XYZ file of C-alpha atoms in Angstrom:
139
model
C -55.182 -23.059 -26.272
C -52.223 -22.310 -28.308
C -50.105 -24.973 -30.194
C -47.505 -26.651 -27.491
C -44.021 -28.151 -27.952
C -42.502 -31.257 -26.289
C -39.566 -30.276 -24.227
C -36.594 -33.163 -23.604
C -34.237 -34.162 -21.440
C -31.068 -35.337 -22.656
C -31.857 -38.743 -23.057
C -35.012 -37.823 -24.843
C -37.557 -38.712 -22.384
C -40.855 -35.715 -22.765
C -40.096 -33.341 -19.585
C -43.369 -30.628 -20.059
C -44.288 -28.507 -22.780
C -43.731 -25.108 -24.079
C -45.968 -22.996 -26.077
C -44.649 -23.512 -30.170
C -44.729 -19.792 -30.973
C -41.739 -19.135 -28.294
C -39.934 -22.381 -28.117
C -37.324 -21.025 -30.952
C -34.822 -18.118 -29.594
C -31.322 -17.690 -28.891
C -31.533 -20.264 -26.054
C -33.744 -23.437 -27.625
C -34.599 -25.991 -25.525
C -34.372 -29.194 -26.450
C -37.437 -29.926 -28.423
C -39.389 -32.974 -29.983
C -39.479 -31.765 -33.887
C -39.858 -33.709 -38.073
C -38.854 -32.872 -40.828
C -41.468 -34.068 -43.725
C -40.205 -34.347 -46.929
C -43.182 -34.660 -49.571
C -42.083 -37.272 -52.541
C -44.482 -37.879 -55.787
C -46.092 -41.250 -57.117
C -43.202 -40.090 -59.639
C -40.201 -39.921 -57.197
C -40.366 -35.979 -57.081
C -39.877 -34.665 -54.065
C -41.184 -31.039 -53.026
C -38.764 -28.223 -51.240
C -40.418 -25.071 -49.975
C -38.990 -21.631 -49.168
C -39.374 -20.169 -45.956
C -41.671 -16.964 -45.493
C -39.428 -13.936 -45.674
C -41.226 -12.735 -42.669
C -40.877 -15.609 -40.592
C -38.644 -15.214 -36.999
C -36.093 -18.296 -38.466
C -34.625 -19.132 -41.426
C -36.230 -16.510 -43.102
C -36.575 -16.947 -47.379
C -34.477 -20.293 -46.991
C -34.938 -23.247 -48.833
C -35.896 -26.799 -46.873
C -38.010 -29.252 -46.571
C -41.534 -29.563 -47.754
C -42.622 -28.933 -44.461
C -41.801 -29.443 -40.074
C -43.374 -28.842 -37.547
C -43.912 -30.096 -33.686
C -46.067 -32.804 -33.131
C -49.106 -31.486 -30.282
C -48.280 -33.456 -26.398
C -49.530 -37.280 -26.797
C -49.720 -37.050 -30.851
C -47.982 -39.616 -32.773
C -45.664 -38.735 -35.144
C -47.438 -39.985 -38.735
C -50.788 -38.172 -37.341
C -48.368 -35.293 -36.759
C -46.676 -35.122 -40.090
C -49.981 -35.682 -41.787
C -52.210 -32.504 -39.974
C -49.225 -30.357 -41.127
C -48.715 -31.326 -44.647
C -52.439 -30.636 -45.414
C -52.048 -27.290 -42.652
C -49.052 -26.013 -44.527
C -49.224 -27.574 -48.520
C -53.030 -28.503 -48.415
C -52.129 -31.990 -49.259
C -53.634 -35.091 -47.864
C -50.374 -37.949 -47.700
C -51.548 -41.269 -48.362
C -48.797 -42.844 -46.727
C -45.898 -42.349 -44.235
C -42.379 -43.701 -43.892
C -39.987 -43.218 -41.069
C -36.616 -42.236 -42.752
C -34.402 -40.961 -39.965
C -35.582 -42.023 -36.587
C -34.116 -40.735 -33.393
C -31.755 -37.478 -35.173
C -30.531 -34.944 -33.086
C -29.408 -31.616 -34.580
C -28.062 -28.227 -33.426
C -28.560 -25.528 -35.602
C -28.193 -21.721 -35.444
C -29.496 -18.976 -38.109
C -27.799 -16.038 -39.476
C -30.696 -13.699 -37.246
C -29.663 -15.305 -33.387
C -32.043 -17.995 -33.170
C -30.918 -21.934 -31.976
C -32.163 -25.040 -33.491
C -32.110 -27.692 -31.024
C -34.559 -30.370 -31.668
C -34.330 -34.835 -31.083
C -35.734 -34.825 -34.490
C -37.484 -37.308 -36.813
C -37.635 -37.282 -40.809
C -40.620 -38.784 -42.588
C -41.451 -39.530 -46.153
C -44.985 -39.125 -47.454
C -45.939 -39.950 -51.136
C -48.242 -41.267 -52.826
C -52.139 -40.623 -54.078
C -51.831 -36.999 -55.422
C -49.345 -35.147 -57.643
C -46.862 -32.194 -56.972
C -47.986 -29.272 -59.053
C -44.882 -28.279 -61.418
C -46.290 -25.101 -63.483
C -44.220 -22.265 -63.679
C -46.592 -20.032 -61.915
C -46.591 -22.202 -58.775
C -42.901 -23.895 -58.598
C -39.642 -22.770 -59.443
C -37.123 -25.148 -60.745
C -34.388 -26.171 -57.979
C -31.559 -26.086 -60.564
């Protein structure tokens, strides 16, 4: 079975699913999403680019990861399987930074953004790997 989506009413409530692969187009429902933003035991935080061959925001610059957390997950359990799915990192702890945000978004390619979305912080019990053949500088 293929990864599913959260679909919301207006009021947030879950109203059935969608598979993840087609929940972004032109016409986005709303959608439970995070936004995970990977911070250091040394305050650094870690910003990733976008595959160039991905369907949105292609080759832009974000967060450290997001994602959809699977029907019935919580969102720390969520936020955790895709940091080590997507960055191969294990967080040792989760903090809820922006409960309860709700954003519209379009790209410059046709595709809506419309998620009831949720920003977490993970840090803690690892380091962010700063060489020059892994991480460009963000200045």
């Amino acid at each position: 079975m293929s990864p599913s989506a959260e679909l919301l009413d207006e009021a947030g409530a879950q109203v059935g699913t969608v598979a993840e692969a087609t929940v972004h187009t032109s016409a986005t429902p709303l959608h439970l999403a995070f936004s995970a933003y990977v911070i250091d035991p040394e305050g650094q935080g870690l910003v990733g680019r976008r595959a160039r061959w991905k369907s949105t925001w292609p080759g832009v610059w974000t967060n450290s990861c997001s994602g959809h957390p699977c029907p019935g997950e919580n969102l720390p359990e969520a936020v955790a399987r895709r940091v080590d799915e997507v960055l191969g990192i294990i967080p040792a702890d989760i903090t809820l930074i922006l409960p309860d945000f709700r954003c519209r978004t379009r790209d410059p390619h046709k595709y809506v953004g419309r998620q009831y979305r949720t920003s977490l912080c993970s840090s803690g019990g690892y380091t962010v790997d700063d060489s020059p053949s892994t991480v460009v500088p963000a200045n």
